[in-house]
JSON list of N, CA and C in Angstrom, two decimals:
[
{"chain": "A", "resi": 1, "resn": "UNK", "atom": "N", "xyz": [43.67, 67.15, 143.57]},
{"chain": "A", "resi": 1, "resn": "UNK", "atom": "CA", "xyz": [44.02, 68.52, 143.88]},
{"chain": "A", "resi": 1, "resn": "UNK", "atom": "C", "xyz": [43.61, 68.88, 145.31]},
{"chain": "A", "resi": 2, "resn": "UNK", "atom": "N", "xyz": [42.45, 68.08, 145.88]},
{"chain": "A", "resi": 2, "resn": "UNK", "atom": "CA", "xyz": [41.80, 68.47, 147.23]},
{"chain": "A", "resi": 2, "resn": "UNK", "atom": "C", "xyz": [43.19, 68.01, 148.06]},
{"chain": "A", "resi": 3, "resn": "UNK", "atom": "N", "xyz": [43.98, 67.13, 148.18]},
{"chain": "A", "resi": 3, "resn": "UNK", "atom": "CA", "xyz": [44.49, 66.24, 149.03]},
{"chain": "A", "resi": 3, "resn": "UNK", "atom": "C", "xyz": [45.67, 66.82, 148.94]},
{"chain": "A", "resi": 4, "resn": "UNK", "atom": "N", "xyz": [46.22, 67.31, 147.56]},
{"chain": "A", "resi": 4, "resn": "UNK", "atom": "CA", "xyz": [47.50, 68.42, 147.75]},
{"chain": "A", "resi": 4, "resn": "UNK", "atom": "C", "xyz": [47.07, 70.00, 148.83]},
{"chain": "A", "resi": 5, "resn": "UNK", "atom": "N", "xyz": [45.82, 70.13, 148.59]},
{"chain": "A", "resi": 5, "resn": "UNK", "atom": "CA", "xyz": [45.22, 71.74, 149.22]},
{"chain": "A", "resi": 5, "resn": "UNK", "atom": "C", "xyz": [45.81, 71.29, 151.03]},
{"chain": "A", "resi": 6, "resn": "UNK", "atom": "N", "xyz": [44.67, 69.99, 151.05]},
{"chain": "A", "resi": 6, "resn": "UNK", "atom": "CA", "xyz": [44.74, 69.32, 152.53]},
{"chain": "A", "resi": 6, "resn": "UNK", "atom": "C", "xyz": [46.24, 69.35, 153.38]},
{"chain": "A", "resi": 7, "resn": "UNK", "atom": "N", "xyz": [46.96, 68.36, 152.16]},
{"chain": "A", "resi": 7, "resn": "UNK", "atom": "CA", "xyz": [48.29, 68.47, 153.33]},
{"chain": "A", "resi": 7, "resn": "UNK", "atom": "C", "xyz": [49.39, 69.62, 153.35]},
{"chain": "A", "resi": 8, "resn": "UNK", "atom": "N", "xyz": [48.99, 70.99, 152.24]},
{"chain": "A", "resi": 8, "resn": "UNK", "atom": "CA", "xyz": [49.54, 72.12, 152.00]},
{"chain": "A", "resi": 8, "resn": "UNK", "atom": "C", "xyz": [49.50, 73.03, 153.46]},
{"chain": "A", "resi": 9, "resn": "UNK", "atom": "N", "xyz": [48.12, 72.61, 153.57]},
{"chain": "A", "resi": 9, "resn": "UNK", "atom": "CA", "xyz": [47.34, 73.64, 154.95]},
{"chain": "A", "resi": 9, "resn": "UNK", "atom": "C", "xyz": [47.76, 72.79, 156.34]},
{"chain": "A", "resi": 10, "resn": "UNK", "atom": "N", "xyz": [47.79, 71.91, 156.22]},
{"chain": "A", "resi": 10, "resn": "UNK", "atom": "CA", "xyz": [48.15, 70.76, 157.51]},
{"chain": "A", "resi": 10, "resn": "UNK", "atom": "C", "xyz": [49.87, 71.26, 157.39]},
{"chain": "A", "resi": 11, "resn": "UNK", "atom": "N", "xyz": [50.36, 71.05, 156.41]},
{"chain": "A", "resi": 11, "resn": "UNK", "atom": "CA", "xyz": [51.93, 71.73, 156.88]},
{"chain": "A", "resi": 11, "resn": "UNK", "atom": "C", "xyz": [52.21, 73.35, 157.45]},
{"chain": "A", "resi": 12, "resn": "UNK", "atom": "N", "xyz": [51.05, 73.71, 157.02]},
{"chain": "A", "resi": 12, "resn": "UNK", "atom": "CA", "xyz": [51.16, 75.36, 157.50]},
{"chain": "A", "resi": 12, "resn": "UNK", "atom": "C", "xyz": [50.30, 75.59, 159.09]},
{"chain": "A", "resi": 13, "resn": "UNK", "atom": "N", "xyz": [49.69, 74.84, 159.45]},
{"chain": "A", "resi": 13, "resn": "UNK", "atom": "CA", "xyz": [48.98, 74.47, 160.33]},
{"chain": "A", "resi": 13, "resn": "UNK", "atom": "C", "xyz": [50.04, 74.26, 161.35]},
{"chain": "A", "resi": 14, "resn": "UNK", "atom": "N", "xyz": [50.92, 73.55, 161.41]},
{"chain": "A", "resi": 14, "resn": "UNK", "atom": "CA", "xyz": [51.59, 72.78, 162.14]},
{"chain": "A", "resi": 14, "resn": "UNK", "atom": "C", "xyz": [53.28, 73.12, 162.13]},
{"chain": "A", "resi": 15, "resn": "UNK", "atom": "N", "xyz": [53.68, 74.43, 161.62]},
{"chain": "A", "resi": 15, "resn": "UNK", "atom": "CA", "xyz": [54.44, 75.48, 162.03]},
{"chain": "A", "resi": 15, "resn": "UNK", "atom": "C", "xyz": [54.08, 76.60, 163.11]},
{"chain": "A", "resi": 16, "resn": "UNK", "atom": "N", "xyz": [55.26, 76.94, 163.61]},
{"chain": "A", "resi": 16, "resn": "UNK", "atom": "CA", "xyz": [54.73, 77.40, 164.74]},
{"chain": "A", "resi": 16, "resn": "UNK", "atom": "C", "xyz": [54.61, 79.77, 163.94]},
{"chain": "A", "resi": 17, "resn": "UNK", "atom": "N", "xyz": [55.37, 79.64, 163.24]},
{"chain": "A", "resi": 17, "resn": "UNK", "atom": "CA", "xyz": [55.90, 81.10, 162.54]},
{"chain": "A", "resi": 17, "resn": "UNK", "atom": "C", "xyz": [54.92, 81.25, 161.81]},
{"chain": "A", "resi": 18, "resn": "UNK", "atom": "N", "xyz": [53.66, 80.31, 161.44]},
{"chain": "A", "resi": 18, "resn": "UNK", "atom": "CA", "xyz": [52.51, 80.81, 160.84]},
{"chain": "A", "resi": 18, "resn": "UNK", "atom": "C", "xyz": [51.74, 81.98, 161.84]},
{"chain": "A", "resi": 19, "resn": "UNK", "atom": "N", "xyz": [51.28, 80.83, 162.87]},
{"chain": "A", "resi": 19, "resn": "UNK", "atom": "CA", "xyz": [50.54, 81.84, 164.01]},
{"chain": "A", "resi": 19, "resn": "UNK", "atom": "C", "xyz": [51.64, 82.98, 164.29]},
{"chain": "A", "resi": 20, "resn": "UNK", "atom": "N", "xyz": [52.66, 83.12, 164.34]},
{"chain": "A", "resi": 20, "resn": "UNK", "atom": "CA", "xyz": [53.33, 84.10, 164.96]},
{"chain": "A", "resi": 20, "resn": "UNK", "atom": "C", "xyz": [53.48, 85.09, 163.69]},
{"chain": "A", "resi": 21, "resn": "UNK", "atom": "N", "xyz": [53.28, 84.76, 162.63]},
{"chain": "A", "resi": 21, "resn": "UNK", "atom": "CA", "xyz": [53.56, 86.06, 161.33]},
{"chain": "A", "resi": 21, "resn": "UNK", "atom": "C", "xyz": [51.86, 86.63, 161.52]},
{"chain": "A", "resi": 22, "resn": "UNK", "atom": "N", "xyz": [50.78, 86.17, 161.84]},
{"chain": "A", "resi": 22, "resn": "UNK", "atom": "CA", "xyz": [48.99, 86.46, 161.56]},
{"chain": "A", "resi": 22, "resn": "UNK", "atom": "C", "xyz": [49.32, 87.27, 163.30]},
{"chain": "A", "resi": 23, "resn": "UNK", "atom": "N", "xyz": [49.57, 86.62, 164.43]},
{"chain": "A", "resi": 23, "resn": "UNK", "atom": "CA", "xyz": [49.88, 87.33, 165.23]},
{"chain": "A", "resi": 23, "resn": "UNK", "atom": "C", "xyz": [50.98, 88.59, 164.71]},
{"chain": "A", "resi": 24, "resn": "UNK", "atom": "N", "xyz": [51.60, 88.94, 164.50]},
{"chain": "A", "resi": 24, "resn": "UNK", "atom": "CA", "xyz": [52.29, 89.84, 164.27]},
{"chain": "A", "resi": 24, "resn": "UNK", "atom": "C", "xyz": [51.98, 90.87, 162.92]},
{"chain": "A", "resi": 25, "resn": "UNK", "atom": "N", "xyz": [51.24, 90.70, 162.04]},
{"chain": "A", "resi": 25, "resn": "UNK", "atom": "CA", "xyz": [50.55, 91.74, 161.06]},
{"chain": "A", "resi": 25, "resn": "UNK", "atom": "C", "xyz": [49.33, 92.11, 161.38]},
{"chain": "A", "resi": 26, "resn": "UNK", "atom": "N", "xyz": [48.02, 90.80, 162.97]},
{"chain": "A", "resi": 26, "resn": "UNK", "atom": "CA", "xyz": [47.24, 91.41, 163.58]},
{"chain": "A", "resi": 26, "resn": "UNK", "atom": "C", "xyz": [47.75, 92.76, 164.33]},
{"chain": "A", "resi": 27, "resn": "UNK", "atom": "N", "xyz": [48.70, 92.78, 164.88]},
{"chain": "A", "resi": 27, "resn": "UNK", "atom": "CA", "xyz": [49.17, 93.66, 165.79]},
{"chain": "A", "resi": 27, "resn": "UNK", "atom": "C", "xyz": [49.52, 94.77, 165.02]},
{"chain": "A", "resi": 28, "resn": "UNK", "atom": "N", "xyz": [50.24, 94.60, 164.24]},
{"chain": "A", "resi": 28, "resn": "UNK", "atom": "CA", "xyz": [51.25, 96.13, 163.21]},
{"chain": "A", "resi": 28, "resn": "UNK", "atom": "C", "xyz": [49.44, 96.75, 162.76]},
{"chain": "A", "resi": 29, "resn": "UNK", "atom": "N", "xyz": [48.31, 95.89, 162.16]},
{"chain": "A", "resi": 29, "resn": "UNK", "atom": "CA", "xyz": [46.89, 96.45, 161.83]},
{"chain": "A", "resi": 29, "resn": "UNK", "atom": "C", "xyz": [46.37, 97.36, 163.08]},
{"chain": "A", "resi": 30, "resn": "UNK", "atom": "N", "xyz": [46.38, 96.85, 164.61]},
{"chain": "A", "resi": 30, "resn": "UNK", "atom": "CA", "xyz": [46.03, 97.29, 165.28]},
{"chain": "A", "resi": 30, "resn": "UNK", "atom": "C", "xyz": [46.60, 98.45, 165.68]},
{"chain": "A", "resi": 31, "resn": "UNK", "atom": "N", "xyz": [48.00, 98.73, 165.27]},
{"chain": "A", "resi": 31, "resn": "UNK", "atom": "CA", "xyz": [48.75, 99.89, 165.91]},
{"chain": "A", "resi": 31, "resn": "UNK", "atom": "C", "xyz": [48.32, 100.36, 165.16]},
{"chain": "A", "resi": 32, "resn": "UNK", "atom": "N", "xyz": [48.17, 100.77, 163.95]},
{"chain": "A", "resi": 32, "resn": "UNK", "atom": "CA", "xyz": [47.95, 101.52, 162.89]},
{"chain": "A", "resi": 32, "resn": "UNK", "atom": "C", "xyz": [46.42, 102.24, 162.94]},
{"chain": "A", "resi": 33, "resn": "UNK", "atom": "N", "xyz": [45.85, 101.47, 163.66]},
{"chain": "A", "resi": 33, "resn": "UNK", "atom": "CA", "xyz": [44.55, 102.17, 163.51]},
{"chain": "A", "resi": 33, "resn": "UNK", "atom": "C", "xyz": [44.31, 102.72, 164.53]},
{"chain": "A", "resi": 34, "resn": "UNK", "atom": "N", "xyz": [45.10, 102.28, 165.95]},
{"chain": "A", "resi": 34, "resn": "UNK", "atom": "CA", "xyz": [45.03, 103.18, 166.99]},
{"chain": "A", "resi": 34, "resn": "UNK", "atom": "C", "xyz": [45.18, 104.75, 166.84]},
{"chain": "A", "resi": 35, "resn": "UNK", "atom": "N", "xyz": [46.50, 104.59, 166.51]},
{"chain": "A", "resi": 35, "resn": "UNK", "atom": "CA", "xyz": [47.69, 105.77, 165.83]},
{"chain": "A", "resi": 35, "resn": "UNK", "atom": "C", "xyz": [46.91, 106.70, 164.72]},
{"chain": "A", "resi": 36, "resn": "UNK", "atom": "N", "xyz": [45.94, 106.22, 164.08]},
{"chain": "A", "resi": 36, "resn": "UNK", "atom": "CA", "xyz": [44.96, 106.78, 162.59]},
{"chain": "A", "resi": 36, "resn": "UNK", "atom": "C", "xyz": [44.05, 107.36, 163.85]},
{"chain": "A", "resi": 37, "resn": "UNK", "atom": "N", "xyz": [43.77, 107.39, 164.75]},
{"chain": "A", "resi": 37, "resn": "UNK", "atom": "CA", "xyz": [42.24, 107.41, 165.63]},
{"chain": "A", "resi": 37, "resn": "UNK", "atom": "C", "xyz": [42.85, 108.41, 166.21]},
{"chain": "A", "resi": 38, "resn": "UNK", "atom": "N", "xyz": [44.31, 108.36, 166.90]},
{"chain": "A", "resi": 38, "resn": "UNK", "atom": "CA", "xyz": [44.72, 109.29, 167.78]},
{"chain": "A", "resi": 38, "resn": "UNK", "atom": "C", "xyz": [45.55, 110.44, 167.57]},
{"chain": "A", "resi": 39, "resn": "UNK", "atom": "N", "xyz": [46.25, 110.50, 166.81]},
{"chain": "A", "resi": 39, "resn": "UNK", "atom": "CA", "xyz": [46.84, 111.33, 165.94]},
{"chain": "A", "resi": 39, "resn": "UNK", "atom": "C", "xyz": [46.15, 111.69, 164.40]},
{"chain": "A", "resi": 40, "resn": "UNK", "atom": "N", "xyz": [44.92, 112.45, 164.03]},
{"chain": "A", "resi": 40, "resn": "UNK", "atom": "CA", "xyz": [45.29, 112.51, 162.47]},
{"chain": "A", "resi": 40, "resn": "UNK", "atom": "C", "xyz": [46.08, 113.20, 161.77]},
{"chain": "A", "resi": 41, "resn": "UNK", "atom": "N", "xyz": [47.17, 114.13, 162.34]},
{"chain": "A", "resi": 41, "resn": "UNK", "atom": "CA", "xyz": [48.16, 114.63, 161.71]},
{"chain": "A", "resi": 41, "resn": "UNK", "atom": "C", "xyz": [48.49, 113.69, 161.32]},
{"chain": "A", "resi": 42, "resn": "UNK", "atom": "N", "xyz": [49.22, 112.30, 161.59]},
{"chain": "A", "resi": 42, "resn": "UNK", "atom": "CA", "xyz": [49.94, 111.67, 160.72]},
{"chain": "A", "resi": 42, "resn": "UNK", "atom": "C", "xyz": [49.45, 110.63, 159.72]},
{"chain": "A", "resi": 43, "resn": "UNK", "atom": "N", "xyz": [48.21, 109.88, 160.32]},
{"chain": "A", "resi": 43, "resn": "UNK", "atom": "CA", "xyz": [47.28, 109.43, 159.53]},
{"chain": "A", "resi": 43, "resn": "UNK", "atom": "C", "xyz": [46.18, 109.76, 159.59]},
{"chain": "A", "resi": 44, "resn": "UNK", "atom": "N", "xyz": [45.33, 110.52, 158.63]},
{"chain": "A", "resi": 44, "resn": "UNK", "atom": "CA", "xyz": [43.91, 110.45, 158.13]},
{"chain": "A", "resi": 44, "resn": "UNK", "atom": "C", "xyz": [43.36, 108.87, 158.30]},
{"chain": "A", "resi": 45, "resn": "UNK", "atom": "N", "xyz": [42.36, 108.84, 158.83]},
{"chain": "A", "resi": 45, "resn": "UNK", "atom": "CA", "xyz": [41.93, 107.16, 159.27]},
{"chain": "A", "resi": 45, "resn": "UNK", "atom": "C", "xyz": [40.79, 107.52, 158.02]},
{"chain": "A", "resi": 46, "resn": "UNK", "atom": "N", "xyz": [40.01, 108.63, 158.11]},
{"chain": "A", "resi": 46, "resn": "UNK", "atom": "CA", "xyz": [38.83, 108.51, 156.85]},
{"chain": "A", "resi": 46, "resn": "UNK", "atom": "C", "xyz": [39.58, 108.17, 155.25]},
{"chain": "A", "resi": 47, "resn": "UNK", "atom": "N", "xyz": [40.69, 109.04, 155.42]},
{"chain": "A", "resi": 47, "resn": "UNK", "atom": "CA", "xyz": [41.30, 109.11, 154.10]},
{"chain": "A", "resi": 47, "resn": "UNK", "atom": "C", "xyz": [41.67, 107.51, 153.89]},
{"chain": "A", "resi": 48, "resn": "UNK", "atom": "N", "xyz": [42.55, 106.85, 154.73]},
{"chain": "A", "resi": 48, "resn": "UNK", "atom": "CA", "xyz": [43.33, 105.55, 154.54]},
{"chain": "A", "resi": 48, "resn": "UNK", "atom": "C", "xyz": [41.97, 104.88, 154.66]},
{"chain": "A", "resi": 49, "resn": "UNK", "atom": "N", "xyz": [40.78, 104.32, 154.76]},
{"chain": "A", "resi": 49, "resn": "UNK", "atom": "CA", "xyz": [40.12, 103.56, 154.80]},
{"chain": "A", "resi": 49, "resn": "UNK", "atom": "C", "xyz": [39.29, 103.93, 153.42]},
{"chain": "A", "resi": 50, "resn": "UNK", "atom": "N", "xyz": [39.04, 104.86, 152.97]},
{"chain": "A", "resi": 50, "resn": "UNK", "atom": "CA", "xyz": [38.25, 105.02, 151.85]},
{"chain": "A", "resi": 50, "resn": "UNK", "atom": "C", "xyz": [39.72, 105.08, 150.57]},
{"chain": "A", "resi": 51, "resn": "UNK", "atom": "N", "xyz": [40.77, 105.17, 150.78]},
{"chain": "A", "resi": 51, "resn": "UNK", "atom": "CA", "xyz": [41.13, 104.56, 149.60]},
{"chain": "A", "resi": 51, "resn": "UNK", "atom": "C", "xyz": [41.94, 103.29, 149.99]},
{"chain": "A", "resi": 52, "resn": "UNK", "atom": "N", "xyz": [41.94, 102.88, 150.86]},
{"chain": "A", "resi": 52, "resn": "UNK", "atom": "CA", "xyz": [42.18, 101.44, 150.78]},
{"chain": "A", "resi": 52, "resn": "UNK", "atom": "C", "xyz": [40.76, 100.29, 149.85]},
{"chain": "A", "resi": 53, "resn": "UNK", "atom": "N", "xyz": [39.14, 101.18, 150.27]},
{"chain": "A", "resi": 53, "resn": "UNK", "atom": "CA", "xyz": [38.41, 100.60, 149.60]},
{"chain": "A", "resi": 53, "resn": "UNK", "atom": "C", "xyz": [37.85, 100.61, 148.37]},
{"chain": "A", "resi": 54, "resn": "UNK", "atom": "N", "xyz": [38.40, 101.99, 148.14]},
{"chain": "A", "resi": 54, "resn": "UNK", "atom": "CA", "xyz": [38.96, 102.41, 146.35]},
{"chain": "A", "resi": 54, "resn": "UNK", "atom": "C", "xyz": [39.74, 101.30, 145.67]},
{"chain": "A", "resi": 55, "resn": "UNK", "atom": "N", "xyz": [40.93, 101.37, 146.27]},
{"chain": "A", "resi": 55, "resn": "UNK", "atom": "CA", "xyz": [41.57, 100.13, 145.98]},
{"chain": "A", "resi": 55, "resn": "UNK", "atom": "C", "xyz": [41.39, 98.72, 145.31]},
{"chain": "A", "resi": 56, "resn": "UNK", "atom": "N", "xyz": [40.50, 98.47, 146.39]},
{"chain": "A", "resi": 56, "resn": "UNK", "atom": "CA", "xyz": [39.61, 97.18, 146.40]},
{"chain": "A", "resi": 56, "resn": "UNK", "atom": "C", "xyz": [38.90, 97.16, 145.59]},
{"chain": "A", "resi": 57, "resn": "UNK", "atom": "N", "xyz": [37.54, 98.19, 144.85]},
{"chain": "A", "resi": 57, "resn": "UNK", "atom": "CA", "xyz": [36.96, 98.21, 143.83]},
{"chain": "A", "resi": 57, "resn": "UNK", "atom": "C", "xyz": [37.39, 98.37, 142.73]},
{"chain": "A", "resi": 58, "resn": "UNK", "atom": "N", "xyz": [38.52, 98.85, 142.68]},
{"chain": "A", "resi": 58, "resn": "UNK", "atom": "CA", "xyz": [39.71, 99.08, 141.33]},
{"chain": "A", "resi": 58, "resn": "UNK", "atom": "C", "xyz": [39.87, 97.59, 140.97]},
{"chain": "A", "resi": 59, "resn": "UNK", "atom": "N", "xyz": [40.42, 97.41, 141.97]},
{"chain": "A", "resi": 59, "resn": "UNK", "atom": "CA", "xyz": [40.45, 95.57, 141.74]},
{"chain": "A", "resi": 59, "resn": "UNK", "atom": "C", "xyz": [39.60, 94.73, 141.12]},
{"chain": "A", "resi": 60, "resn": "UNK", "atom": "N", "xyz": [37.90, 94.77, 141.65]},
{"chain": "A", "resi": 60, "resn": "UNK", "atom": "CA", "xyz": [37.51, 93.91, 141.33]},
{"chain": "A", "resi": 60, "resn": "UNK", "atom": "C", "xyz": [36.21, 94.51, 139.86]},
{"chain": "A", "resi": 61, "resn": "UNK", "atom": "N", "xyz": [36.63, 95.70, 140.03]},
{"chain": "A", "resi": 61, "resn": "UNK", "atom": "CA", "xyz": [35.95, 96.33, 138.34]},
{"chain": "A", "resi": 61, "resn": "UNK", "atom": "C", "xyz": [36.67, 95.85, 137.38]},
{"chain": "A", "resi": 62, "resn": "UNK", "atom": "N", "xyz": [37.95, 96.12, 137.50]},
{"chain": "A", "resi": 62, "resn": "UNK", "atom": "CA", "xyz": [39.08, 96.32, 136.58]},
{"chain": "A", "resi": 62, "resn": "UNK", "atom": "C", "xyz": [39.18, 97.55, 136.00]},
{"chain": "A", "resi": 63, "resn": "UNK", "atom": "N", "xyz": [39.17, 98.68, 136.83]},
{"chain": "A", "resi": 63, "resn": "UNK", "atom": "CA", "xyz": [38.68, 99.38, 135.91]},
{"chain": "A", "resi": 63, "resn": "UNK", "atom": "C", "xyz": [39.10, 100.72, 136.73]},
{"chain": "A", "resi": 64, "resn": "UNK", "atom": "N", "xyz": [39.12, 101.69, 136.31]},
{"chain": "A", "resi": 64, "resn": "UNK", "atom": "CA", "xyz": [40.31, 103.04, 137.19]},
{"chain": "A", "resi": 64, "resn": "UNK", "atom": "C", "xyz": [38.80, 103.51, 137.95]},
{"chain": "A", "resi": 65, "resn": "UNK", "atom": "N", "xyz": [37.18, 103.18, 137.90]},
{"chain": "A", "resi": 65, "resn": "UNK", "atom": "CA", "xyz": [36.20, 103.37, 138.23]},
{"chain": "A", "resi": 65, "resn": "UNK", "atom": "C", "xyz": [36.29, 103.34, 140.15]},
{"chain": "A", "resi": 66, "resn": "UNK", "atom": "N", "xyz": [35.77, 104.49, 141.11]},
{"chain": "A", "resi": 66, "resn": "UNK", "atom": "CA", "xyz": [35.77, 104.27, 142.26]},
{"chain": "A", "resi": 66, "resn": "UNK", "atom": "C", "xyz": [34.34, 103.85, 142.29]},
{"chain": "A", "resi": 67, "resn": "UNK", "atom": "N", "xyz": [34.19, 102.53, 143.66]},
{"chain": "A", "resi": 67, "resn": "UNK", "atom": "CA", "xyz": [32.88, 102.81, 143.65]},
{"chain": "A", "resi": 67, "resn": "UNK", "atom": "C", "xyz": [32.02, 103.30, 144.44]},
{"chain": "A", "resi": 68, "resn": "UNK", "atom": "N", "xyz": [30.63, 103.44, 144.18]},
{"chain": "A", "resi": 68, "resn": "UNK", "atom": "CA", "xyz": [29.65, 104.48, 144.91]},
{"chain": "A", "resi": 68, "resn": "UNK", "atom": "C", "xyz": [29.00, 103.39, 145.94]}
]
């Protein structure tokens, strides 16, 4: 199973549209938080970061529980 993982990642490694999709959702992250910082009419940056991490604890409770 290690050696299927190995040459899974070595084929993704060795496309060039990998780096360019991680480059390109780094960037769309970065606009977004500029845009949250500089405008909060359109995004709340407190709001979108505390339930994005709501989110996340929903996830890993299982459970509709936010955590503290």
């Amino acid at each position: 199973m290690g050696i299927l993982i190995r040459q899974e990642l070595f084929k993704l490694y060795k496309k060039k549209s990998t780096f360019i999709l991680f480059g390109a959702v780094t960037l769309i992250m970065i606009l977004i938080a500029i845009t949250a910082n500089s405008t909060s009419d359109f995004f709340d940056a407190e709001n979108m970061f505390t339930s994005a991490f709501g989110a996340y604890c929903v996830m890993q409770n299982k459970s509709t529980e936010v955590c503290n």
